[in-house]
DNA sequence: ACTTGACTTGGATTGAGTCCAACGTAGGAT
DNA sequence: ATCCTACGTTGGACTCAATCCAAGTCAAGT
């Protein structure tokens, strides 16, 4: 556990945010100015493979890192500004996929992404 | 309607494939060797905004272009090799998102991505 | 003190996609 | 028939996120 890893973990701690690697780097650098982008990427990658943080890739923009790995949830994404909210829809989409639609795959996970415009972007449009 | 647009449309015609822009370019260039990547991107972009073709972005790799825009469907993606199958799950995930989970967003679309291993990759693992 | 190994760094590199100025060409105007 | 114009195409430069890598730093163990 180095100082660099600690500040990255601190940045992601607590609130349900969905930060890009650059945003994590900016916030980490506020506490530890000499931290490099490479280290932020390395540390985020480790947290992801430990299952502590989820990667959310909603489009061709930067991936977002989600510390809310404990409770399963899905995402509502604004097509305008890219902002993300956690959502907990009813229903179980895994159960909605019949065997006849699985083609012999071992289906382990399902990801549901709602898209639309946030109030802010809807007002501008 | 130019020769370039026609070959791009032909490449996407018919089968339920999910080709990357580069794959479309390669197949188009087999029929019209001087076609440029820029024109393939331009034409794909036009087909997408006409609603004739869907963009599918399952990860940080290249977007895939899906000519099966007529019947709504979702995707089953192999985590091993990246191959994609069309699936038609039961249920309506849009209806599963209550107003209290919409945060004032104008929700227009939902995308469901099942992940797992195809029979081939499961055998290897 | 010396060695070892793990971690960090900044810069180079990659990959997908976009941008843009120059070019070619088909159709219409004169 | 010639000229003009608008549109489509081209290739290369460029962007942006992410990864790679060789060199540097540091702490622990001997
Ligand atoms: Mn989340
Ligand atoms: Mn499809
Ligand atoms: Zn927005
Ligand atoms: Zn596979």
GROMACS .gro file of N, CA and C (backbone and C1' of nucleotides) in nm, chain C:
model
  210
  251DA       P    1   2.687   0.249   0.445
  251DA     O5'    2   2.714   0.141   0.333
  251DA     C5'    3   2.843   0.129   0.273
  251DA     C4'    4   2.846  -0.008   0.208
  251DA     C3'    5   2.792  -0.008   0.066
  251DA     O3'    6   2.870  -0.097  -0.010
  251DA     C1'    7   2.660  -0.153   0.197
  252DC       P    8   2.855  -0.091  -0.169
  252DC     O5'    9   2.758  -0.215  -0.194
  252DC     C5'   10   2.803  -0.346  -0.156
  252DC     C4'   11   2.696  -0.446  -0.193
  252DC     C3'   12   2.633  -0.425  -0.332
  252DC     O3'   13   2.633  -0.550  -0.398
  252DC     C1'   14   2.463  -0.435  -0.168
  253DT       P   15   2.582  -0.562  -0.551
  253DT     O5'   16   2.444  -0.638  -0.528
  253DT     C5'   17   2.443  -0.754  -0.443
  253DT     C4'   18   2.299  -0.803  -0.428
  253DT     C3'   19   2.219  -0.810  -0.558
  253DT     O3'   20   2.154  -0.935  -0.562
  253DT     C1'   21   2.102  -0.681  -0.398
  254DT       P   22   2.084  -0.986  -0.696
  254DT     O5'   23   1.931  -0.977  -0.656
  254DT     C5'   24   1.893  -1.018  -0.524
  254DT     C4'   25   1.749  -0.972  -0.500
  254DT     C3'   26   1.663  -0.971  -0.627
  254DT     O3'   27   1.556  -1.062  -0.609
  254DT     C1'   28   1.638  -0.768  -0.502
  255DG       P   29   1.461  -1.092  -0.734
  255DG     O5'   30   1.334  -1.005  -0.694
  255DG     C5'   31   1.290  -1.001  -0.559
  255DG     C4'   32   1.187  -0.892  -0.545
  255DG     C3'   33   1.091  -0.885  -0.664
  255DG     O3'   34   0.959  -0.871  -0.613
  255DG     C1'   35   1.193  -0.674  -0.630
  256DA       P   36   0.836  -0.878  -0.712
  256DA     O5'   37   0.749  -0.756  -0.660
  256DA     C5'   38   0.756  -0.720  -0.523
  256DA     C4'   39   0.726  -0.572  -0.511
  256DA     C3'   40   0.613  -0.527  -0.604
  256DA     O3'   41   0.525  -0.447  -0.530
  256DA     C1'   42   0.804  -0.393  -0.638
  257DC       P   43   0.390  -0.400  -0.591
  257DC     O5'   44   0.414  -0.245  -0.619
  257DC     C5'   45   0.462  -0.162  -0.514
  257DC     C4'   46   0.502  -0.028  -0.571
  257DC     C3'   47   0.399   0.035  -0.664
  257DC     O3'   48   0.359   0.159  -0.606
  257DC     C1'   49   0.618   0.049  -0.754
  258DT       P   50   0.263   0.259  -0.682
  258DT     O5'   51   0.364   0.350  -0.764
  258DT     C5'   52   0.457   0.429  -0.694
  258DT     C4'   53   0.536   0.515  -0.792
  258DT     C3'   54   0.449   0.600  -0.886
  258DT     O3'   55   0.484   0.736  -0.867
  258DT     C1'   56   0.618   0.482  -1.006
  259DT       P   57   0.400   0.849  -0.939
  259DT     O5'   58   0.489   0.879  -1.065
  259DT     C5'   59   0.629   0.900  -1.047
  259DT     C4'   60   0.697   0.918  -1.181
  259DT     C3'   61   0.614   0.995  -1.284
  259DT     O3'   62   0.677   1.120  -1.309
  259DT     C1'   63   0.713   0.797  -1.378
  260DG       P   64   0.595   1.237  -1.376
  260DG     O5'   65   0.645   1.227  -1.527
  260DG     C5'   66   0.783   1.245  -1.554
  260DG     C4'   67   0.807   1.207  -1.698
  260DG     C3'   68   0.717   1.281  -1.798
  260DG     O3'   69   0.797   1.315  -1.910
  260DG     C1'   70   0.687   1.047  -1.823
  261DG       P   71   0.762   1.409  -2.022
  261DG     O5'   72   0.813   1.327  -2.149
  261DG     C5'   73   0.914   1.229  -2.130
  261DG     C4'   74   0.898   1.122  -2.237
  261DG     C3'   75   0.830   1.170  -2.365
  261DG     O3'   76   0.897   1.111  -2.475
  261DG     C1'   77   0.709   0.990  -2.276
  262DA       P   78   0.861   1.145  -2.625
  262DA     O5'   79   0.830   1.002  -2.688
  262DA     C5'   80   0.916   0.894  -2.654
  262DA     C4'   81   0.851   0.763  -2.697
  262DA     C3'   82   0.789   0.767  -2.837
  262DA     O3'   83   0.822   0.646  -2.903
  262DA     C1'   84   0.624   0.709  -2.677
  263DT       P   85   0.772   0.613  -3.050
  263DT     O5'   86   0.638   0.528  -3.024
  263DT     C5'   87   0.643   0.415  -2.940
  263DT     C4'   88   0.506   0.352  -2.932
  263DT     C3'   89   0.432   0.350  -3.067
  263DT     O3'   90   0.401   0.215  -3.097
  263DT     C1'   91   0.292   0.432  -2.893
  264DT       P   92   0.330   0.173  -3.235
  264DT     O5'   93   0.180   0.151  -3.188
  264DT     C5'   94   0.154   0.056  -3.085
  264DT     C4'   95   0.008   0.066  -3.047
  264DT     C3'   96  -0.087   0.049  -3.165
  264DT     O3'   97  -0.163  -0.067  -3.140
  264DT     C1'   98  -0.148   0.234  -3.026
  265DG       P   99  -0.252  -0.130  -3.256
  265DG     O5'  100  -0.394  -0.064  -3.230
  265DG     C5'  101  -0.441  -0.049  -3.098
  265DG     C4'  102  -0.581   0.004  -3.104
  265DG     C3'  103  -0.650  -0.015  -3.239
  265DG     O3'  104  -0.785  -0.045  -3.214
  265DG     C1'  105  -0.629   0.216  -3.193
  266DA       P  106  -0.878  -0.080  -3.342
  266DA     O5'  107  -0.977   0.042  -3.340
  266DA     C5'  108  -1.050   0.067  -3.221
  266DA     C4'  109  -1.118   0.199  -3.229
  266DA     C3'  110  -1.203   0.221  -3.354
  266DA     O3'  111  -1.333   0.260  -3.312
  266DA     C1'  112  -1.052   0.402  -3.322
  267DG       P  113  -1.446   0.277  -3.422
  267DG     O5'  114  -1.438   0.433  -3.449
  267DG     C5'  115  -1.451   0.519  -3.336
  267DG     C4'  116  -1.407   0.657  -3.373
  267DG     C3'  117  -1.480   0.718  -3.493
  267DG     O3'  118  -1.569   0.815  -3.444
  267DG     C1'  119  -1.246   0.771  -3.490
  268DT       P  120  -1.650   0.910  -3.541
  268DT     O5'  121  -1.557   1.039  -3.560
  268DT     C5'  122  -1.517   1.109  -3.444
  268DT     C4'  123  -1.435   1.229  -3.486
  268DT     C3'  124  -1.504   1.321  -3.586
  268DT     O3'  125  -1.496   1.452  -3.534
  268DT     C1'  126  -1.286   1.263  -3.661
  269DC       P  127  -1.562   1.577  -3.609
  269DC     O5'  128  -1.438   1.643  -3.686
  269DC     C5'  129  -1.314   1.647  -3.620
  269DC     C4'  130  -1.213   1.725  -3.703
  269DC     C3'  131  -1.273   1.827  -3.799
  269DC     O3'  132  -1.191   1.942  -3.794
  269DC     C1'  133  -1.146   1.668  -3.921
  270DC       P  134  -1.232   2.081  -3.862
  270DC     O5'  135  -1.152   2.079  -4.000
  270DC     C5'  136  -1.010   2.061  -3.996
  270DC     C4'  137  -0.955   2.051  -4.137
  270DC     C3'  138  -1.034   2.135  -4.239
  270DC     O3'  139  -0.943   2.199  -4.325
  270DC     C1'  140  -1.018   1.914  -4.314
  271DA       P  141  -0.974   2.351  -4.375
  271DA     O5'  142  -0.856   2.374  -4.480
  271DA     C5'  143  -0.730   2.310  -4.461
  271DA     C4'  144  -0.687   2.242  -4.590
  271DA     C3'  145  -0.719   2.322  -4.716
  271DA     O3'  146  -0.610   2.307  -4.807
  271DA     C1'  147  -0.824   2.112  -4.730
  272DA       P  148  -0.602   2.381  -4.946
  272DA     O5'  149  -0.611   2.260  -5.050
  272DA     C5'  150  -0.515   2.155  -5.038
  272DA     C4'  151  -0.556   2.042  -5.132
  272DA     C3'  152  -0.585   2.087  -5.275
  272DA     O3'  153  -0.518   1.998  -5.364
  272DA     C1'  154  -0.768   1.963  -5.191
  273DC       P  155  -0.517   2.014  -5.518
  273DC     O5'  156  -0.617   1.902  -5.569
  273DC     C5'  157  -0.599   1.767  -5.524
  273DC     C4'  158  -0.718   1.685  -5.570
  273DC     C3'  159  -0.759   1.708  -5.715
  273DC     O3'  160  -0.745   1.586  -5.785
  273DC     C1'  161  -0.948   1.710  -5.568
  274DG       P  162  -0.776   1.577  -5.943
  274DG     O5'  163  -0.926   1.522  -5.944
  274DG     C5'  164  -0.956   1.406  -5.871
  274DG     C4'  165  -1.099   1.364  -5.899
  274DG     C3'  166  -1.144   1.371  -6.044
  274DG     O3'  167  -1.219   1.254  -6.067
  274DG     C1'  168  -1.285   1.508  -5.912
  275DT       P  169  -1.274   1.214  -6.213
  275DT     O5'  170  -1.429   1.255  -6.204
  275DT     C5'  171  -1.500   1.222  -6.086
  275DT     C4'  172  -1.641   1.275  -6.097
  275DT     C3'  173  -1.692   1.292  -6.241
  275DT     O3'  174  -1.829   1.258  -6.243
  275DT     C1'  175  -1.710   1.495  -6.130
  276DA       P  176  -1.891   1.189  -6.375
  276DA     O5'  177  -2.046   1.203  -6.342
  276DA     C5'  178  -2.088   1.211  -6.205
  276DA     C4'  179  -2.206   1.304  -6.194
  276DA     C3'  180  -2.290   1.313  -6.320
  276DA     O3'  181  -2.427   1.326  -6.283
  276DA     C1'  182  -2.202   1.527  -6.270
  277DG       P  183  -2.542   1.323  -6.392
  277DG     O5'  184  -2.616   1.463  -6.367
  277DG     C5'  185  -2.553   1.558  -6.283
  277DG     C4'  186  -2.639   1.679  -6.265
  277DG     C3'  187  -2.737   1.707  -6.379
  277DG     O3'  188  -2.843   1.790  -6.330
  277DG     C1'  189  -2.554   1.858  -6.392
  278DG       P  190  -2.946   1.858  -6.428
  278DG     O5'  191  -2.899   2.011  -6.423
  278DG     C5'  192  -2.902   2.080  -6.297
  278DG     C4'  193  -2.858   2.225  -6.316
  278DG     C3'  194  -2.940   2.300  -6.421
  278DG     O3'  195  -2.958   2.434  -6.376
  278DG     C1'  196  -2.712   2.297  -6.486
  279DA       P  197  -3.027   2.541  -6.468
  279DA     O5'  198  -2.903   2.631  -6.511
  279DA     C5'  199  -2.834   2.707  -6.411
  279DA     C4'  200  -2.735   2.801  -6.479
  279DA     C3'  201  -2.798   2.895  -6.581
  279DA     O3'  202  -2.736   3.023  -6.569
  279DA     C1'  203  -2.637   2.761  -6.689
  280DT       P  204  -2.784   3.149  -6.648
  280DT     O5'  205  -2.680   3.154  -6.767
  280DT     C5'  206  -2.542   3.179  -6.740
  280DT     C4'  207  -2.464   3.178  -6.872
  280DT     C3'  208  -2.533   3.257  -6.983
  280DT     O3'  209  -2.448   3.362  -7.028
  280DT     C1'  210  -2.462   3.044  -7.060
   0.00000   0.00000   0.00000
